[in-house]
Amino acid sequence: MNGRPPRLALLGESLVDESALAILVEAVLGRPFVQVQPGLRARGWPSVLQILPAVARHLHFNTDADALVVLVDADDTEPHGERHEAPGYFHPRCRLCQLRAVFRRATRNLPPARGRERMLRAVGLAVPAAEAWYLCGLDEAVGEAAWIAGREAGRPPYTRRELKARVYGTDRPNLAQAVAGATAAARRHARDPRRLEYDFPGFAALAADLRSWDIINR
Amino acid sequence: MIASVAFRNFKALRSARIDLAPFNLVIGPNGSGKTSLIQAVLRLRTLSRLPAADAPAETEPETAEIVFRFNPPHDGLEATLTCRDEDRCDLLQLAPLPAGEGADDWPGLRARLLTSRSYLLDARAIARPVYPVTSDELATDGGNLAARLAGLHARSPESFAGLREEMIRLFPEYADLVLDPARGTFALRLSGGGDPVLVPADEVSQGTLYVLALLALAHDPAPPAIVCLEELDRGIHPRLLRGVRDVLYRLSYPADYGHVRAPVQVIATTHSPHLLDLFRDHPEEIVIADKHGRAATFARLSDRPDLEALLAEGGTLGDLWYSGILGGVPEES
Ligand SMILES: [Zn+2]
């Protein structure tokens, strides 16, 4: 990737995710990237897990993508914790661990193509949904720690609907409202993503993946 | 508008009741009563035109009946349709309820009910030129759209501008909606530089025409009180369904989108798991019509206590429906 801008494909559930993710990825990389095949979509979980191997194979052989960036919502599943990062550890209910494992299996035996050995990947997990990221820094009650504590007490502190209502002013945002709200929040974090990384380990994991490429390639 | 509908001995609906929300998406196999629900609303509208019968008629125990209750400001009234047989429900009776308001305002309720409309959109009808123009009301099949658009443009230019803007957002391949009232038709102008290319209505894709008809409803400054839409997803690309949902939410929840007008109650039917996927956060808007043998019933998806637990096991709402565990699937012999 040295010299030229990285070529990245983004896989999310909607145009809303894709628009905000593009801004956050550029902020973490600290430089612009070229988006390969815009408009890749998965139909929620577990569709994204099922479609990931085919998407990875297509991108590897048919495009010059350097990497695939995937963002999913955790909903009510296990957040990605620090101990999940231990070598060889895999949490079967953590969507981030699952996506990493599926990507690894899907790409491990692919022969080199398009002048590169293999594609890189970065995976983010929004706990419980991307709207929580958009409220980070604005609403002190929103964060992965608060979500986990609430879950353990059997009383989640907020619902997806409540998060949406707080971000967009309605829990039925139309596409234009949702893209506007999500990208405004992403631009706010892009100025300084440290708070988002600190409060949301599911974003920190994505950021660590993105930065690891620079270490390899610069 | 309508708070609930209860059916007794009406076609397959032997004993079925459903509470209605501002927006309702009805799923279920063919013959499960989805269309009966819409027919009941239309019958209520038709009979509202006539003077109501006061005296309770002598009813046989097997007589078919459809009982409607309403939201405030008319929650003090109950309307009962009585049927002589499956196709002849021609007696409308009104009764005050012990509580609630508006028991004496049948004229007010009636005026709202008379505006109810039902649509089964047909692309060829939508694209057909309308000339000469005698009315600009959207026809049941979406015919008359050209007149409707021209009428909106003439009477409410801001509403027309909102419609045009939303259309361009949904279909970025087009840059403009061009009316041609002299010929009773319209066209869409393709985006991109060079000479402007106009696509005439009869060459526009089916799905685009359906969405355009829905937009004409959603941007009407004085829309019907109730809009029924059969086979909402017909001809529409799965990725455009989000836009379709947005358009209909604009009808049902106008305040959320900056409109100052009464909400429109929407009752839509679909067979699309992709459309259902979009209602994960709003299961209270999903009605499951089900059929066991010859008896059909209705249920709200939000009444299912284990719904969150099922979704947590994996699978989208559409996947869960297709699997059969939510009901609302055809029986197999
Ligand atoms: Zn994990």
PDB file of C-alpha atoms in Angstrom, chain B residues 90-317:
ATOM      1  CA  ASP B  90     -75.127  -4.234   3.801  1.00  0.00           C
ATOM      2  CA  LEU B  91     -76.208  -3.267   7.291  1.00  0.00           C
ATOM      3  CA  LEU B  92     -74.229  -0.737   9.319  1.00  0.00           C
ATOM      4  CA  GLN B  93     -75.193  -0.155  12.925  1.00  0.00           C
ATOM      5  CA  LEU B  94     -73.674   2.339  15.321  1.00  0.00           C
ATOM      6  CA  ALA B  95     -73.695   2.007  19.064  1.00  0.00           C
ATOM      7  CA  PRO B  96     -72.298   4.230  21.807  1.00  0.00           C
ATOM      8  CA  LEU B  97     -69.781   2.613  24.157  1.00  0.00           C
ATOM      9  CA  PRO B  98     -69.933   3.057  27.950  1.00  0.00           C
ATOM     10  CA  ALA B  99     -66.699   5.075  27.885  1.00  0.00           C
ATOM     11  CA  GLY B 100     -64.835   7.199  25.373  1.00  0.00           C
ATOM     12  CA  GLU B 101     -65.575  10.352  23.443  1.00  0.00           C
ATOM     13  CA  GLY B 102     -67.290  11.205  20.191  1.00  0.00           C
ATOM     14  CA  ALA B 103     -70.340   8.959  20.633  1.00  0.00           C
ATOM     15  CA  ASP B 104     -72.450  11.746  19.144  1.00  0.00           C
ATOM     16  CA  ASP B 105     -70.024  12.632  16.348  1.00  0.00           C
ATOM     17  CA  TRP B 106     -70.823  10.073  13.679  1.00  0.00           C
ATOM     18  CA  PRO B 107     -70.810  12.856  11.047  1.00  0.00           C
ATOM     19  CA  GLY B 108     -67.193  13.689  11.941  1.00  0.00           C
ATOM     20  CA  LEU B 109     -66.046  10.071  11.895  1.00  0.00           C
ATOM     21  CA  ARG B 110     -68.014   9.366   8.747  1.00  0.00           C
ATOM     22  CA  ALA B 111     -66.362  12.275   6.928  1.00  0.00           C
ATOM     23  CA  ARG B 112     -62.931  10.765   7.715  1.00  0.00           C
ATOM     24  CA  LEU B 113     -63.956   7.212   6.802  1.00  0.00           C
ATOM     25  CA  LEU B 114     -65.275   8.371   3.442  1.00  0.00           C
ATOM     26  CA  THR B 115     -61.748   9.408   2.446  1.00  0.00           C
ATOM     27  CA  SER B 116     -60.328   5.861   2.903  1.00  0.00           C
ATOM     28  CA  ARG B 117     -58.631   4.451  -0.170  1.00  0.00           C
ATOM     29  CA  SER B 118     -57.281   1.085  -1.264  1.00  0.00           C
ATOM     30  CA  TYR B 119     -54.680   0.507  -3.958  1.00  0.00           C
ATOM     31  CA  LEU B 120     -53.418  -2.434  -5.945  1.00  0.00           C
ATOM     32  CA  LEU B 121     -50.953  -0.614  -8.153  1.00  0.00           C
ATOM     33  CA  ASP B 122     -50.573  -1.541 -11.805  1.00  0.00           C
ATOM     34  CA  ALA B 123     -47.624  -0.145 -13.752  1.00  0.00           C
ATOM     35  CA  ARG B 124     -49.457  -0.001 -17.080  1.00  0.00           C
ATOM     36  CA  ALA B 125     -52.321   1.963 -15.539  1.00  0.00           C
ATOM     37  CA  ILE B 126     -49.890   4.351 -13.843  1.00  0.00           C
ATOM     38  CA  ALA B 127     -48.117   5.091 -17.122  1.00  0.00           C
ATOM     39  CA  ARG B 128     -51.288   5.524 -19.209  1.00  0.00           C
ATOM     40  CA  PRO B 129     -51.904   9.112 -20.406  1.00  0.00           C
ATOM     41  CA  VAL B 130     -54.900  10.804 -18.740  1.00  0.00           C
ATOM     42  CA  TYR B 131     -56.645  13.067 -21.184  1.00  0.00           C
ATOM     43  CA  PRO B 132     -58.917  14.905 -20.846  1.00  0.00           C
ATOM     44  CA  VAL B 133     -58.478  15.313 -17.114  1.00  0.00           C
ATOM     45  CA  THR B 134     -61.746  15.015 -15.228  1.00  0.00           C
ATOM     46  CA  SER B 135     -60.394  14.319 -11.741  1.00  0.00           C
ATOM     47  CA  ASP B 136     -56.961  14.145 -10.192  1.00  0.00           C
ATOM     48  CA  GLU B 137     -57.640  11.535  -7.564  1.00  0.00           C
ATOM     49  CA  LEU B 138     -55.286   8.561  -7.778  1.00  0.00           C
ATOM     50  CA  ALA B 139     -57.257   5.590  -9.087  1.00  0.00           C
ATOM     51  CA  THR B 140     -57.270   2.234  -7.294  1.00  0.00           C
ATOM     52  CA  ASP B 141     -54.691   0.845  -9.727  1.00  0.00           C
ATOM     53  CA  GLY B 142     -52.580   4.017  -9.647  1.00  0.00           C
ATOM     54  CA  GLY B 143     -54.071   5.180 -12.974  1.00  0.00           C
ATOM     55  CA  ASN B 144     -54.484   8.918 -13.190  1.00  0.00           C
ATOM     56  CA  LEU B 145     -51.031   9.531 -11.734  1.00  0.00           C
ATOM     57  CA  ALA B 146     -50.185  12.119 -14.400  1.00  0.00           C
ATOM     58  CA  ALA B 147     -53.293  14.114 -13.457  1.00  0.00           C
ATOM     59  CA  ARG B 148     -52.571  13.671  -9.774  1.00  0.00           C
ATOM     60  CA  LEU B 149     -49.016  15.005 -10.189  1.00  0.00           C
ATOM     61  CA  ALA B 150     -50.210  17.957 -12.278  1.00  0.00           C
ATOM     62  CA  GLY B 151     -52.905  18.725  -9.688  1.00  0.00           C
ATOM     63  CA  LEU B 152     -50.378  18.628  -6.861  1.00  0.00           C
ATOM     64  CA  HIS B 153     -48.011  20.882  -8.800  1.00  0.00           C
ATOM     65  CA  ALA B 154     -50.771  23.423  -9.442  1.00  0.00           C
ATOM     66  CA  ARG B 155     -52.309  23.453  -5.967  1.00  0.00           C
ATOM     67  CA  SER B 156     -49.338  22.851  -3.695  1.00  0.00           C
ATOM     68  CA  PRO B 157     -46.002  23.629  -5.353  1.00  0.00           C
ATOM     69  CA  GLU B 158     -44.088  23.002  -2.072  1.00  0.00           C
ATOM     70  CA  SER B 159     -45.579  19.513  -1.759  1.00  0.00           C
ATOM     71  CA  PHE B 160     -44.672  18.800  -5.368  1.00  0.00           C
ATOM     72  CA  ALA B 161     -41.118  20.018  -4.729  1.00  0.00           C
ATOM     73  CA  GLY B 162     -40.879  17.667  -1.710  1.00  0.00           C
ATOM     74  CA  LEU B 163     -42.087  14.752  -3.831  1.00  0.00           C
ATOM     75  CA  ARG B 164     -39.612  15.558  -6.602  1.00  0.00           C
ATOM     76  CA  GLU B 165     -36.739  15.838  -4.128  1.00  0.00           C
ATOM     77  CA  GLU B 166     -37.549  12.494  -2.500  1.00  0.00           C
ATOM     78  CA  MET B 167     -37.866  10.827  -5.909  1.00  0.00           C
ATOM     79  CA  ILE B 168     -34.413  12.019  -6.956  1.00  0.00           C
ATOM     80  CA  ARG B 169     -32.969  10.785  -3.667  1.00  0.00           C
ATOM     81  CA  LEU B 170     -34.510   7.338  -4.171  1.00  0.00           C
ATOM     82  CA  PHE B 171     -33.615   7.144  -7.873  1.00  0.00           C
ATOM     83  CA  PRO B 172     -30.370   9.054  -8.363  1.00  0.00           C
ATOM     84  CA  GLU B 173     -30.329   7.967 -12.011  1.00  0.00           C
ATOM     85  CA  TYR B 174     -33.001  10.637 -12.570  1.00  0.00           C
ATOM     86  CA  ALA B 175     -32.519  14.366 -12.191  1.00  0.00           C
ATOM     87  CA  ASP B 176     -36.083  15.601 -12.638  1.00  0.00           C
ATOM     88  CA  LEU B 177     -39.768  14.786 -12.899  1.00  0.00           C
ATOM     89  CA  VAL B 178     -41.168  16.587 -15.920  1.00  0.00           C
ATOM     90  CA  LEU B 179     -44.921  17.105 -16.265  1.00  0.00           C
ATOM     91  CA  ASP B 180     -46.649  17.306 -19.632  1.00  0.00           C
ATOM     92  CA  PRO B 181     -50.244  18.263 -18.748  1.00  0.00           C
ATOM     93  CA  ALA B 182     -51.115  19.064 -22.349  1.00  0.00           C
ATOM     94  CA  ARG B 183     -50.644  15.406 -23.248  1.00  0.00           C
ATOM     95  CA  GLY B 184     -51.804  14.096 -19.883  1.00  0.00           C
ATOM     96  CA  THR B 185     -48.510  12.402 -19.123  1.00  0.00           C
ATOM     97  CA  PHE B 186     -45.116  12.868 -17.467  1.00  0.00           C
ATOM     98  CA  ALA B 187     -41.503  11.844 -17.976  1.00  0.00           C
ATOM     99  CA  LEU B 188     -38.310  11.452 -15.966  1.00  0.00           C
ATOM    100  CA  ARG B 189     -35.131  13.217 -16.997  1.00  0.00           C
ATOM    101  CA  LEU B 190     -31.979  11.105 -16.751  1.00  0.00           C
ATOM    102  CA  SER B 191     -29.058  12.439 -14.711  1.00  0.00           C
ATOM    103  CA  GLY B 192     -25.703  13.075 -16.275  1.00  0.00           C
ATOM    104  CA  GLY B 193     -24.230  15.667 -18.563  1.00  0.00           C
ATOM    105  CA  GLY B 194     -24.887  16.218 -22.226  1.00  0.00           C
ATOM    106  CA  ASP B 195     -28.275  16.681 -23.825  1.00  0.00           C
ATOM    107  CA  PRO B 196     -31.197  16.101 -21.452  1.00  0.00           C
ATOM    108  CA  VAL B 197     -32.679  12.654 -22.021  1.00  0.00           C
ATOM    109  CA  LEU B 198     -36.343  12.251 -21.106  1.00  0.00           C
ATOM    110  CA  VAL B 199     -37.699   8.801 -20.307  1.00  0.00           C
ATOM    111  CA  PRO B 200     -41.453   8.790 -21.043  1.00  0.00           C
ATOM    112  CA  ALA B 201     -43.758   7.338 -18.386  1.00  0.00           C
ATOM    113  CA  ASP B 202     -44.461   4.175 -20.384  1.00  0.00           C
ATOM    114  CA  GLU B 203     -40.738   3.380 -20.558  1.00  0.00           C
ATOM    115  CA  VAL B 204     -40.043   3.920 -16.851  1.00  0.00           C
ATOM    116  CA  SER B 205     -39.526   0.675 -14.896  1.00  0.00           C
ATOM    117  CA  GLN B 206     -42.460  -0.833 -12.995  1.00  0.00           C
ATOM    118  CA  GLY B 207     -40.890  -0.439  -9.566  1.00  0.00           C
ATOM    119  CA  THR B 208     -40.083   3.226 -10.180  1.00  0.00           C
ATOM    120  CA  LEU B 209     -43.690   3.879 -11.232  1.00  0.00           C
ATOM    121  CA  TYR B 210     -45.027   2.153  -8.091  1.00  0.00           C
ATOM    122  CA  VAL B 211     -42.772   4.228  -5.871  1.00  0.00           C
ATOM    123  CA  LEU B 212     -43.807   7.387  -7.719  1.00  0.00           C
ATOM    124  CA  ALA B 213     -47.474   6.577  -7.035  1.00  0.00           C
ATOM    125  CA  LEU B 214     -46.662   6.036  -3.344  1.00  0.00           C
ATOM    126  CA  LEU B 215     -44.801   9.351  -3.274  1.00  0.00           C
ATOM    127  CA  ALA B 216     -47.876  11.074  -4.726  1.00  0.00           C
ATOM    128  CA  LEU B 217     -49.843   9.746  -1.744  1.00  0.00           C
ATOM    129  CA  ALA B 218     -47.177  10.562   0.829  1.00  0.00           C
ATOM    130  CA  HIS B 219     -46.787  14.169  -0.327  1.00  0.00           C
ATOM    131  CA  ASP B 220     -50.507  14.880  -0.636  1.00  0.00           C
ATOM    132  CA  PRO B 221     -51.210  17.810   1.717  1.00  0.00           C
ATOM    133  CA  ALA B 222     -54.688  16.358   2.417  1.00  0.00           C
ATOM    134  CA  PRO B 223     -54.259  12.587   2.200  1.00  0.00           C
ATOM    135  CA  PRO B 224     -56.931   9.933   2.911  1.00  0.00           C
ATOM    136  CA  ALA B 225     -57.533   8.972   6.541  1.00  0.00           C
ATOM    137  CA  ILE B 226     -56.776   5.327   5.749  1.00  0.00           C
ATOM    138  CA  VAL B 227     -54.642   3.950   2.912  1.00  0.00           C
ATOM    139  CA  CYS B 228     -54.684   0.223   2.132  1.00  0.00           C
ATOM    140  CA  LEU B 229     -51.967  -1.125  -0.147  1.00  0.00           C
ATOM    141  CA  GLU B 230     -51.993  -4.647  -1.477  1.00  0.00           C
ATOM    142  CA  GLU B 231     -48.731  -6.396  -2.396  1.00  0.00           C
ATOM    143  CA  LEU B 232     -46.608  -3.438  -1.395  1.00  0.00           C
ATOM    144  CA  ASP B 233     -43.309  -4.964  -2.531  1.00  0.00           C
ATOM    145  CA  ARG B 234     -44.498  -5.843  -6.031  1.00  0.00           C
ATOM    146  CA  GLY B 235     -41.949  -5.008  -8.727  1.00  0.00           C
ATOM    147  CA  ILE B 236     -39.644  -3.240  -6.289  1.00  0.00           C
ATOM    148  CA  HIS B 237     -35.974  -4.159  -5.926  1.00  0.00           C
ATOM    149  CA  PRO B 238     -35.228  -5.500  -2.401  1.00  0.00           C
ATOM    150  CA  ARG B 239     -32.716  -2.718  -1.798  1.00  0.00           C
ATOM    151  CA  LEU B 240     -35.353  -0.089  -2.568  1.00  0.00           C
ATOM    152  CA  LEU B 241     -37.741  -1.423   0.062  1.00  0.00           C
ATOM    153  CA  ARG B 242     -36.138   0.743   2.718  1.00  0.00           C
ATOM    154  CA  GLY B 243     -37.124   3.768   0.641  1.00  0.00           C
ATOM    155  CA  VAL B 244     -40.661   2.415   0.280  1.00  0.00           C
ATOM    156  CA  ARG B 245     -40.930   1.998   4.036  1.00  0.00           C
ATOM    157  CA  ASP B 246     -39.670   5.571   4.487  1.00  0.00           C
ATOM    158  CA  VAL B 247     -42.328   6.869   2.107  1.00  0.00           C
ATOM    159  CA  LEU B 248     -45.111   5.114   4.017  1.00  0.00           C
ATOM    160  CA  TYR B 249     -43.793   6.176   7.424  1.00  0.00           C
ATOM    161  CA  ARG B 250     -44.097   9.733   6.115  1.00  0.00           C
ATOM    162  CA  LEU B 251     -47.837   9.043   5.789  1.00  0.00           C
ATOM    163  CA  SER B 252     -48.291   7.419   9.194  1.00  0.00           C
ATOM    164  CA  TYR B 253     -45.977   9.556  11.320  1.00  0.00           C
ATOM    165  CA  PRO B 254     -46.016  12.987   9.624  1.00  0.00           C
ATOM    166  CA  ALA B 255     -44.659  14.860  12.657  1.00  0.00           C
ATOM    167  CA  ASP B 256     -41.425  12.802  12.524  1.00  0.00           C
ATOM    168  CA  TYR B 257     -40.718  14.255   9.070  1.00  0.00           C
ATOM    169  CA  GLY B 258     -41.791  17.836   9.672  1.00  0.00           C
ATOM    170  CA  HIS B 259     -45.312  17.646   8.228  1.00  0.00           C
ATOM    171  CA  VAL B 260     -48.236  19.321   9.983  1.00  0.00           C
ATOM    172  CA  ARG B 261     -51.267  17.152   9.200  1.00  0.00           C
ATOM    173  CA  ALA B 262     -53.232  14.238  10.614  1.00  0.00           C
ATOM    174  CA  PRO B 263     -51.508  10.830  10.478  1.00  0.00           C
ATOM    175  CA  VAL B 264     -52.703   8.411   7.813  1.00  0.00           C
ATOM    176  CA  GLN B 265     -53.447   4.883   8.940  1.00  0.00           C
ATOM    177  CA  VAL B 266     -51.676   2.501   6.572  1.00  0.00           C
ATOM    178  CA  ILE B 267     -52.636  -1.148   6.116  1.00  0.00           C
ATOM    179  CA  ALA B 268     -50.265  -2.843   3.674  1.00  0.00           C
ATOM    180  CA  THR B 269     -49.793  -6.475   2.683  1.00  0.00           C
ATOM    181  CA  THR B 270     -46.591  -8.126   1.519  1.00  0.00           C
ATOM    182  CA  HIS B 271     -44.993 -11.472   0.757  1.00  0.00           C
ATOM    183  CA  SER B 272     -41.443 -10.124   0.986  1.00  0.00           C
ATOM    184  CA  PRO B 273     -39.104 -11.360   3.751  1.00  0.00           C
ATOM    185  CA  HIS B 274     -36.774  -8.506   2.755  1.00  0.00           C
ATOM    186  CA  LEU B 275     -39.441  -5.940   3.576  1.00  0.00           C
ATOM    187  CA  LEU B 276     -40.189  -7.704   6.857  1.00  0.00           C
ATOM    188  CA  ASP B 277     -36.484  -7.496   7.799  1.00  0.00           C
ATOM    189  CA  LEU B 278     -36.875  -3.730   8.066  1.00  0.00           C
ATOM    190  CA  PHE B 279     -39.321  -3.976  10.979  1.00  0.00           C
ATOM    191  CA  ARG B 280     -37.072  -5.606  13.525  1.00  0.00           C
ATOM    192  CA  ASP B 281     -37.316  -2.605  15.839  1.00  0.00           C
ATOM    193  CA  HIS B 282     -41.075  -2.261  15.326  1.00  0.00           C
ATOM    194  CA  PRO B 283     -42.719  -5.689  15.665  1.00  0.00           C
ATOM    195  CA  GLU B 284     -45.869  -3.918  16.862  1.00  0.00           C
ATOM    196  CA  GLU B 285     -46.375  -2.846  13.242  1.00  0.00           C
ATOM    197  CA  ILE B 286     -46.485  -6.420  11.923  1.00  0.00           C
ATOM    198  CA  VAL B 287     -49.737  -8.391  11.727  1.00  0.00           C
ATOM    199  CA  ILE B 288     -49.469 -12.112  11.073  1.00  0.00           C
ATOM    200  CA  ALA B 289     -52.476 -13.576   9.294  1.00  0.00           C
ATOM    201  CA  ASP B 290     -52.604 -17.312   9.762  1.00  0.00           C
ATOM    202  CA  LYS B 291     -54.739 -20.146   8.509  1.00  0.00           C
ATOM    203  CA  HIS B 292     -55.335 -23.455  10.264  1.00  0.00           C
ATOM    204  CA  GLY B 293     -57.566 -25.702   8.196  1.00  0.00           C
ATOM    205  CA  ARG B 294     -60.421 -23.420   7.194  1.00  0.00           C
ATOM    206  CA  ALA B 295     -60.145 -20.942  10.047  1.00  0.00           C
ATOM    207  CA  ALA B 296     -58.021 -17.804   9.791  1.00  0.00           C
ATOM    208  CA  THR B 297     -56.741 -15.637  12.638  1.00  0.00           C
ATOM    209  CA  PHE B 298     -54.690 -12.483  13.186  1.00  0.00           C
ATOM    210  CA  ALA B 299     -51.875 -11.843  15.659  1.00  0.00           C
ATOM    211  CA  ARG B 300     -49.448  -9.008  16.359  1.00  0.00           C
ATOM    212  CA  LEU B 301     -45.806  -9.995  16.082  1.00  0.00           C
ATOM    213  CA  SER B 302     -45.069  -7.930  19.212  1.00  0.00           C
ATOM    214  CA  ASP B 303     -47.426 -10.177  21.203  1.00  0.00           C
ATOM    215  CA  ARG B 304     -44.971 -13.005  20.734  1.00  0.00           C
ATOM    216  CA  PRO B 305     -43.145 -13.021  24.106  1.00  0.00           C
ATOM    217  CA  ASP B 306     -40.063 -14.897  22.879  1.00  0.00           C
ATOM    218  CA  LEU B 307     -39.459 -12.757  19.776  1.00  0.00           C
ATOM    219  CA  GLU B 308     -36.288 -11.110  21.119  1.00  0.00           C
ATOM    220  CA  ALA B 309     -34.940 -14.486  22.232  1.00  0.00           C
ATOM    221  CA  LEU B 310     -35.601 -15.964  18.778  1.00  0.00           C
ATOM    222  CA  LEU B 311     -33.885 -13.065  17.037  1.00  0.00           C
ATOM    223  CA  ALA B 312     -30.941 -13.422  19.422  1.00  0.00           C
ATOM    224  CA  GLU B 313     -30.483 -16.992  18.191  1.00  0.00           C
ATOM    225  CA  GLY B 314     -29.664 -15.600  14.746  1.00  0.00           C
ATOM    226  CA  GLY B 315     -31.691 -15.092  11.618  1.00  0.00           C
ATOM    227  CA  THR B 316     -33.370 -11.965  10.351  1.00  0.00           C
ATOM    228  CA  LEU B 317     -37.077 -11.383  10.898  1.00  0.00           C
TER     229      LEU B 317
END
